[in-house]
Coordinates of C-alpha atoms and ligand atoms in Angstrom, one line a residue:
M1 CA -92.8 7.3 22.5
G2 CA -95.9 8.6 20.8
G3 CA -96.3 5.7 18.4
S4 CA -97.0 3.0 20.7
I5 CA -100.4 1.6 21.3
G6 CA -101.2 1.1 24.9
V7 CA -102.5 -2.3 25.8
G8 CA -103.9 -2.3 29.3
L9 CA -105.9 0.8 30.6
L10 CA -102.8 2.1 32.2
G11 CA -100.7 1.7 29.0
L12 CA -103.3 3.5 27.0
V13 CA -103.4 6.4 29.4
L14 CA -99.5 6.7 29.6
S15 CA -99.3 6.5 25.7
V16 CA -102.0 9.2 25.3
T17 CA -100.2 11.6 27.7
A18 CA -96.9 11.1 25.9
Q19 CA -98.4 11.9 22.7
C20 CA -100.0 15.0 24.1
S21 CA -96.8 16.4 25.4
L22 CA -94.4 15.2 22.9
S23 CA -96.3 15.4 19.5
P24 CA -94.4 16.5 16.5
G25 CA -96.7 19.4 16.1
D26 CA -95.2 20.8 19.4
S27 CA -93.0 23.5 18.2
N28 CA -90.2 21.9 20.5
Y29 CA -89.8 18.9 18.5
R30 CA -86.9 19.7 16.2
I31 CA -85.5 17.8 13.3
D32 CA -82.1 18.6 11.8
V33 CA -81.6 17.7 8.2
H34 CA -78.1 18.8 8.1
S35 CA -75.6 17.0 10.3
H36 CA -72.7 14.9 9.5
A37 CA -71.1 11.7 10.6
V38 CA -67.5 11.1 10.1
P39 CA -67.0 7.4 10.2
D40 CA -63.4 6.2 10.8
V41 CA -63.4 4.2 7.4
W42 CA -63.9 7.4 5.7
R43 CA -61.5 9.4 7.6
A44 CA -58.8 6.9 7.0
A45 CA -59.6 6.9 3.3
L46 CA -59.2 10.6 3.2
V47 CA -56.0 10.4 4.9
Q48 CA -54.8 7.7 2.7
A49 CA -55.7 9.8 -0.4
G50 CA -53.5 12.5 0.6
Y51 CA -55.8 15.1 2.3
P52 CA -53.7 17.3 4.5
V53 CA -53.3 16.5 8.3
K54 CA -51.9 19.5 10.0
N55 CA -51.1 19.3 13.6
G56 CA -53.1 16.3 14.0
T57 CA -56.2 17.7 12.3
L58 CA -57.4 16.6 9.1
Y59 CA -58.6 19.1 6.5
T60 CA -60.9 18.7 3.4
D61 CA -61.7 21.7 1.0
G62 CA -59.4 23.9 3.4
F63 CA -61.6 23.2 6.4
P64 CA -60.9 21.1 9.5
V65 CA -62.6 17.9 9.9
S66 CA -63.8 17.2 13.7
N67 CA -62.7 14.2 15.6
W68 CA -66.2 13.0 15.4
T69 CA -67.7 10.1 17.7
L70 CA -71.3 9.0 17.8
E71 CA -71.7 9.9 21.5
G72 CA -70.4 13.3 20.8
H73 CA -73.1 13.6 18.1
L74 CA -75.9 12.4 20.4
E75 CA -74.6 15.1 23.1
A76 CA -74.6 17.8 20.6
M77 CA -78.2 17.0 19.6
T78 CA -79.2 17.4 23.1
A79 CA -77.3 20.7 23.5
N80 CA -78.9 22.0 20.3
S81 CA -82.4 20.6 21.4
V82 CA -82.5 18.5 18.4
N83 CA -84.8 15.5 18.6
Y84 CA -83.9 13.8 15.4
T85 CA -81.2 14.1 12.7
T86 CA -80.6 12.8 9.3
L87 CA -77.0 11.8 9.3
S88 CA -75.0 12.6 6.0
I89 CA -71.5 12.6 4.6
S90 CA -70.0 16.1 3.9
A91 CA -68.1 16.9 0.7
P92 CA -66.1 15.4 -0.7
G93 CA -68.0 12.1 -0.1
V94 CA -66.1 9.7 -2.2
T95 CA -65.5 11.8 -5.4
F96 CA -61.9 11.8 -4.7
L97 CA -62.0 8.2 -5.7
A98 CA -63.6 9.3 -9.0
H99 CA -60.7 7.6 -10.9
D100 CA -61.7 4.3 -9.5
A101 CA -65.2 3.1 -9.7
T102 CA -64.6 0.0 -7.6
K103 CA -63.0 1.7 -4.9
A104 CA -65.5 4.5 -4.9
K105 CA -68.4 2.0 -4.7
N106 CA -66.6 -0.1 -2.1
L107 CA -65.9 3.0 0.2
A108 CA -69.4 4.3 -0.2
R109 CA -70.9 1.0 0.9
K110 CA -68.5 0.8 4.0
V111 CA -69.7 4.3 4.9
N112 CA -73.3 3.6 4.3
L113 CA -73.1 0.5 6.6
A114 CA -71.5 2.5 9.1
M115 CA -74.3 5.1 9.1
H116 CA -76.8 2.3 9.2
Q117 CA -75.1 0.9 12.4
Y118 CA -75.4 4.3 14.2
T119 CA -79.1 4.6 13.0
Q120 CA -79.8 1.0 14.3
Q121 CA -78.4 2.0 17.7
H122 CA -80.7 5.1 18.0
P123 CA -83.6 4.5 15.7
E124 CA -85.8 7.0 17.2
K125 CA -83.1 9.9 17.0
L126 CA -81.0 9.1 13.9
G127 CA -81.7 8.6 10.3
A128 CA -79.3 8.5 7.2
M129 CA -79.1 9.8 3.9
C130 CA -77.3 7.6 1.3
L131 CA -73.7 8.3 0.1
L132 CA -73.5 7.7 -3.6
P133 CA -70.3 7.0 -5.5
L134 CA -70.8 9.5 -8.3
P135 CA -70.0 10.5 -10.9
H136 CA -70.3 6.6 -11.4
V137 CA -73.9 6.3 -12.3
K138 CA -74.3 2.5 -12.3
G139 CA -72.7 2.1 -8.8
A140 CA -74.9 5.1 -7.5
I141 CA -78.1 3.5 -8.9
A142 CA -77.3 0.3 -7.1
E143 CA -76.2 2.2 -3.8
I144 CA -79.7 4.3 -4.0
K145 CA -81.5 0.8 -4.0
F146 CA -79.4 -0.7 -1.3
C147 CA -79.9 2.3 1.0
L148 CA -83.6 2.6 0.4
D149 CA -84.8 -0.8 0.1
T150 CA -82.4 -2.8 2.4
L151 CA -81.1 -0.3 5.0
G152 CA -84.2 1.8 5.2
F153 CA -82.5 5.1 5.1
D154 CA -84.7 8.3 5.1
G155 CA -83.2 9.7 1.8
V156 CA -80.3 10.3 -0.5
G157 CA -77.4 12.5 -0.2
M158 CA -75.9 14.2 -3.4
Y159 CA -73.3 16.9 -4.0
T160 CA -73.7 20.1 -6.1
N161 CA -71.0 18.4 -8.3
S162 CA -69.2 15.3 -8.3
N163 CA -65.5 15.6 -9.7
G164 CA -66.9 18.4 -11.8
T165 CA -70.1 16.6 -13.0
Y166 CA -72.8 19.2 -11.8
L167 CA -76.5 18.4 -11.1
G168 CA -78.2 19.2 -14.3
D169 CA -75.8 17.0 -16.4
S170 CA -77.5 14.5 -18.6
S171 CA -75.4 11.8 -17.3
L172 CA -77.4 12.0 -14.2
D173 CA -80.7 11.5 -15.8
P174 CA -81.0 7.8 -14.9
I175 CA -80.3 8.8 -11.2
F176 CA -83.2 11.4 -11.4
E177 CA -85.4 8.8 -13.1
L178 CA -84.9 6.4 -10.2
L179 CA -85.2 9.1 -7.5
Q180 CA -88.6 10.2 -9.0
E181 CA -89.8 6.7 -9.3
R182 CA -89.0 6.1 -5.6
N183 CA -90.3 9.4 -4.7
A184 CA -87.1 10.0 -2.9
T185 CA -86.0 13.0 -1.1
V186 CA -82.5 14.3 -1.6
F187 CA -80.2 16.4 0.5
V188 CA -77.7 18.3 -1.8
H189 CA -74.5 19.2 0.2
P190 CA -72.3 21.9 -1.6
A191 CA -69.0 20.9 -2.8
A192 CA -65.9 22.7 -3.9
P193 CA -66.3 24.0 -7.3
G194 CA -65.1 21.9 -10.4
C195 CA -62.6 24.6 -10.7
E196 CA -61.1 25.0 -7.4
S197 CA -58.9 28.1 -8.1
A198 CA -62.1 30.1 -8.0
G199 CA -61.8 29.9 -4.4
M200 CA -58.3 31.8 -4.4
G201 CA -57.1 29.4 -1.8
W202 CA -59.5 30.2 0.9
P203 CA -61.5 27.6 2.5
S204 CA -64.4 26.4 0.0
P205 CA -67.1 26.4 2.5
M206 CA -66.9 30.1 3.1
T207 CA -68.2 31.0 -0.2
E208 CA -67.8 28.6 -2.9
Y209 CA -70.2 26.2 -1.1
P210 CA -73.0 28.6 -1.3
F211 CA -72.0 29.5 -4.9
D212 CA -71.9 26.0 -5.8
S213 CA -75.6 25.4 -4.8
V214 CA -76.5 28.2 -7.0
R215 CA -74.5 26.8 -9.9
A216 CA -76.3 23.5 -9.4
M217 CA -79.8 24.8 -9.4
E218 CA -78.9 27.2 -12.3
N219 CA -77.6 24.3 -14.2
M220 CA -80.7 22.1 -13.6
L221 CA -82.9 25.0 -14.8
L222 CA -81.0 25.7 -18.0
S223 CA -80.5 22.0 -19.0
G224 CA -84.1 21.3 -18.2
Q225 CA -83.2 18.4 -15.9
R226 CA -85.4 19.9 -13.0
A227 CA -88.3 20.4 -15.2
S228 CA -88.1 16.7 -16.3
Y229 CA -88.0 15.5 -12.7
P230 CA -90.0 18.0 -10.7
N231 CA -91.3 15.5 -8.2
V232 CA -87.9 14.8 -6.8
T233 CA -87.9 16.7 -3.3
M234 CA -84.6 18.5 -2.9
I235 CA -83.1 20.3 0.0
F236 CA -80.2 22.8 -0.5
P237 CA -78.3 23.9 2.7
H238 CA -77.4 27.3 4.0
G239 CA -80.6 29.0 3.0
G240 CA -80.1 28.0 -0.7
G241 CA -76.7 29.6 -0.9
A242 CA -77.2 32.9 -2.9
M243 CA -80.2 31.8 -4.5
P244 CA -82.9 34.0 -2.9
Y245 CA -80.7 36.9 -3.9
L246 CA -79.9 35.8 -7.4
A247 CA -82.9 34.0 -8.5
T248 CA -84.5 37.0 -10.4
R249 CA -81.4 37.6 -12.2
I250 CA -81.1 33.9 -13.3
A251 CA -84.7 33.7 -14.3
G252 CA -84.4 36.9 -16.2
M253 CA -81.4 35.9 -18.2
S254 CA -82.9 32.4 -18.8
S255 CA -85.6 34.0 -20.7
L256 CA -83.2 35.3 -23.3
P257 CA -83.9 33.5 -26.6
F258 CA -80.2 32.2 -26.9
L259 CA -80.5 30.6 -23.3
G260 CA -83.8 28.8 -24.4
G261 CA -86.4 31.7 -23.8
L262 CA -87.7 30.2 -20.6
S263 CA -90.6 31.9 -18.9
V264 CA -89.6 34.0 -16.1
P265 CA -92.5 33.0 -13.6
E266 CA -92.0 29.3 -14.3
S267 CA -88.1 29.6 -13.8
L268 CA -88.7 31.5 -10.5
A269 CA -91.3 29.0 -9.4
Q270 CA -88.9 26.2 -10.2
L271 CA -86.0 27.8 -8.2
A272 CA -88.5 28.5 -5.4
G273 CA -89.5 25.0 -5.4
Y274 CA -86.7 23.6 -3.3
Y275 CA -86.3 23.3 0.3
F276 CA -83.5 25.3 2.1
D277 CA -82.0 24.5 5.5
T278 CA -80.9 27.0 8.1
A279 CA -77.3 26.0 8.6
S280 CA -75.2 29.2 8.9
A281 CA -78.2 31.1 7.6
T282 CA -80.0 32.4 10.7
S283 CA -79.4 36.0 10.5
A284 CA -82.5 38.1 10.1
I285 CA -81.4 39.0 6.3
Q286 CA -81.1 35.5 5.5
L287 CA -84.3 34.3 7.2
N288 CA -86.3 37.0 5.6
A289 CA -84.7 36.2 2.1
M290 CA -85.9 32.6 2.7
K291 CA -89.3 33.7 4.0
S292 CA -89.9 35.9 0.9
F293 CA -88.3 33.6 -1.6
I294 CA -89.5 30.0 -0.8
G295 CA -91.9 30.6 2.1
I296 CA -92.1 29.5 5.5
D297 CA -93.2 25.9 4.6
R298 CA -90.1 25.2 2.8
I299 CA -87.6 26.2 5.5
L300 CA -86.1 23.3 7.5
I301 CA -83.6 23.2 10.3
G302 CA -80.0 22.4 9.6
T303 CA -77.1 22.7 12.2
D304 CA -74.0 21.4 10.1
Y305 CA -72.7 19.6 13.3
P306 CA -69.8 18.9 13.6
Y307 CA -68.4 21.2 11.1
V308 CA -70.3 23.9 12.9
P309 CA -69.8 23.5 16.6
V310 CA -72.3 23.6 19.3
A311 CA -70.9 26.9 20.7
Q312 CA -71.9 28.5 17.3
S313 CA -75.1 26.5 16.4
E314 CA -76.9 26.6 19.7
P315 CA -77.3 30.4 20.1
A316 CA -78.0 30.7 16.3
L317 CA -80.8 28.1 16.6
A318 CA -82.1 30.2 19.6
A319 CA -82.2 33.4 17.4
I320 CA -84.2 31.9 14.5
Q321 CA -87.7 33.0 16.0
T322 CA -86.6 36.5 16.5
N323 CA -84.7 37.0 13.7
G324 CA -87.2 35.6 11.2
N325 CA -90.2 37.1 13.1
F326 CA -91.8 33.7 13.2
T327 CA -95.0 32.9 15.3
S328 CA -94.9 29.8 17.4
T329 CA -97.0 28.0 14.8
E330 CA -94.6 29.0 12.1
M331 CA -91.6 27.7 14.5
A332 CA -93.4 24.3 14.7
Q333 CA -93.5 24.2 10.9
I334 CA -89.8 25.0 10.6
N335 CA -88.7 22.8 13.5
S336 CA -90.4 19.6 12.3
K337 CA -93.6 19.8 10.5
N338 CA -92.1 20.9 7.2
T339 CA -89.5 18.1 7.5
L340 CA -91.9 15.4 8.3
S341 CA -93.8 16.4 5.1
V342 CA -91.0 15.7 2.9
F343 CA -89.6 12.7 4.8
P344 CA -92.6 10.2 4.9
R345 CA -90.1 7.6 6.0
I346 CA -89.3 9.5 9.2
S347 CA -93.1 9.9 9.9
A348 CA -93.5 6.1 9.4
K349 CA -90.8 5.3 11.5
L350 CA -91.7 7.6 14.5
G351 CA -95.3 6.4 14.0
W352 CA -96.7 10.0 13.2
Ligands
NAG401 C1 -50.8 22.5 17.3 O1 -51.4 21.8 18.3 C2 -50.8 22.2 19.6 C3 -51.4 21.3 20.7 O2 -52.7 21.0 20.5 C4 -51.3 23.6 19.9 O3 -50.8 24.1 21.0 C5 -50.9 24.6 18.7 O4 -51.4 25.9 18.8 C6 -51.4 23.9 17.4 N1 -50.7 24.8 16.4 C7 -51.4 25.2 15.2 C8 -50.5 26.0 14.2 O5 -52.6 25.0 15.1
NAG402 C1 -58.2 15.5 16.7 O1 -57.4 14.8 17.5 C2 -55.9 14.9 17.4 C3 -55.2 14.0 18.3 O2 -55.9 12.7 18.3 C4 -55.6 16.4 17.7 O3 -54.1 16.6 17.5 C5 -56.3 17.4 16.8 O4 -56.2 18.6 17.4 C6 -57.8 17.0 17.0 N1 -58.5 17.8 15.9 C7 -59.6 18.6 16.3 C8 -60.2 19.3 15.1 O5 -60.2 18.6 17.3
NAG403 C1 -87.4 17.0 22.0 O1 -86.3 17.7 22.6 C2 -86.7 18.5 23.6 C3 -85.3 19.4 24.0 O2 -84.4 18.4 24.3 C4 -87.3 17.7 24.9 O3 -87.7 18.6 25.9 C5 -88.6 17.0 24.2 O4 -89.0 16.2 25.2 C6 -88.1 16.1 23.0 N1 -89.2 15.5 22.6 C7 -89.4 14.4 22.1 C8 -90.7 13.8 21.6 O5 -88.4 13.5 22.4
NAG404 C1 -62.6 13.4 -12.8 O1 -62.0 14.7 -13.2 C2 -60.9 14.6 -14.0 C3 -60.4 16.2 -14.1 O2 -61.4 16.9 -14.8 C4 -61.1 13.9 -15.2 O3 -59.9 13.9 -16.0 C5 -61.7 12.7 -15.0 O4 -62.0 12.0 -16.2 C6 -62.9 12.7 -14.1 N1 -63.2 11.3 -13.8 C7 -64.4 10.9 -13.9 C8 -64.7 9.5 -13.5 O5 -65.4 11.6 -14.3
NAG405 C1 -95.5 14.6 -10.2 O1 -96.5 14.4 -9.1 C2 -97.9 14.8 -9.5 C3 -98.8 14.8 -8.2 O2 -98.4 13.8 -7.4 C4 -98.3 14.1 -10.8 O3 -99.5 14.3 -11.1 C5 -97.3 14.1 -11.9 O4 -97.6 13.3 -12.9 C6 -95.7 13.8 -11.5 N1 -95.0 14.3 -12.4 C7 -94.1 13.3 -13.0 C8 -93.2 13.9 -14.1 O5 -93.9 12.2 -12.6
NAG406 C1 -93.5 40.6 12.5 O1 -94.8 39.9 12.2 C2 -95.9 40.5 12.6 C3 -97.1 39.6 12.1 O2 -97.0 38.3 12.5 C4 -96.1 41.8 11.9 O3 -97.2 42.5 12.4 C5 -94.8 42.6 12.3 O4 -94.8 43.9 11.5 C6 -93.4 41.9 11.9 N1 -92.3 42.7 12.3 C7 -91.2 42.9 11.7 C8 -90.3 43.6 12.4 O5 -91.2 42.5 10.3
NAG407 C1 -94.3 11.6 -2.5 O1 -93.4 12.3 -1.3 C2 -94.1 13.6 -1.0 C3 -93.3 14.2 -0.1 O2 -92.0 14.4 -0.5 C4 -95.6 13.2 -0.4 O3 -96.4 14.4 -0.3 C5 -96.4 12.3 -1.4 O4 -97.6 12.0 -1.0 C6 -95.6 11.3 -2.0 N1 -96.3 10.5 -3.0 C7 -96.3 9.2 -3.3 C8 -97.0 8.6 -4.4 O5 -95.7 8.5 -2.4

């Protein structure tokens, strides 16, 4: 690949040629920041914890969990024309073990080691985001250090809330302190809301996940946590949930004296200072909302494989350019340049 340095003349020529046709600036090079592994050890723990298995299929948050395999994941990447993906664990992570810090920590460690094994088998295609045993802060801090320093993960995964503890809660300050110190990039997966009845019994991913992204960003705004740790790069999936649509309302209300009298432009700038991915957010309405709210340089590709099957993601990916009215240069940004700019570890690994 492009990073190798040719030794002999022939090697040099080959390597330069490869670099020209396969450079990341190429609008074809596509990085997916939102895809999930379902390691056996995690699946077994979910089943053991009592998540329902109906007709052979496991459900979490009212949604079926695929029978995931590494080979199937790589095939899906090819079908979606994805060159590199950052594997993460979808909700509920290990939050169902919130009552037992040791069990949560042990399972998170096993899952992280499984993801590490996948990335070691295909380092040029797969990276990983660390699974944290939140809401247990001490264990989460240890896991961040282990994943970033020992396993060489690309970044850290978090959830909008962990057992009802939302981003923005002051108990998470030590985590953000460490993330900021490490200049880490965080992928925030939505979770079922702290109060599950809000979903009226329908699958949480349908609307509660996007709304939970809004809740997390809103809580970080009002609590001041985001203002305290502005340099932690954070990605929210699904076009930021409903944030592009609700931001002016949230910023407006946050300016009321009893809510802290925050500056409207500063609140809007903060809310637009995140990165959003395109998973289930590729319609013209969604892409244009993202474009006008966060700007093209903050849009990243996400597929949500395997929860979103290839039959759905492949045509959705193909529609992004038309639906967003993006130029080829803009597509190159969205496909990989934006992502490489927030994941220096991926650039370093690929030699770009
Ligand atoms: C259960 O699985 C069988 C075989 O895969 C299938 O034919 C049937 O439709 C499934 N039932 C439900 C309720 O999903
Ligand atoms: C997973 O595999 C089991 C059998 O091993 C099957 O009954 C079930 O339908 C599969 N689930 C999905 C979502 O493919
Ligand atoms: C990226 O994937 C596309 C589509 O599968 C492929 O044509 C291209 O060669 C890949 N680029 C690199 C650098 O692997
Ligand atoms: C998890 O949530 C339940 C219900 O709100 C609460 O009783 C429990 O203390 C929480 N556990 C942790 C570790 O925060
Ligand atoms: C954030 O990064 C900027 C530029 O790199 C730096 O000047 C600033 O001090 C950092 N802020 C904090 C709170 O670390
Ligand atoms: C698409 O973008 C071009 C500029 O790149 C602009 O001229 C055109 O009006 C846009 N079309 C739509 C439908 O927004
Ligand atoms: C921190 O990461 C950002 C990208 O997320 C990068 O632009 C910046 O140079 C990094 N700063 C340091 C001090 O590593």
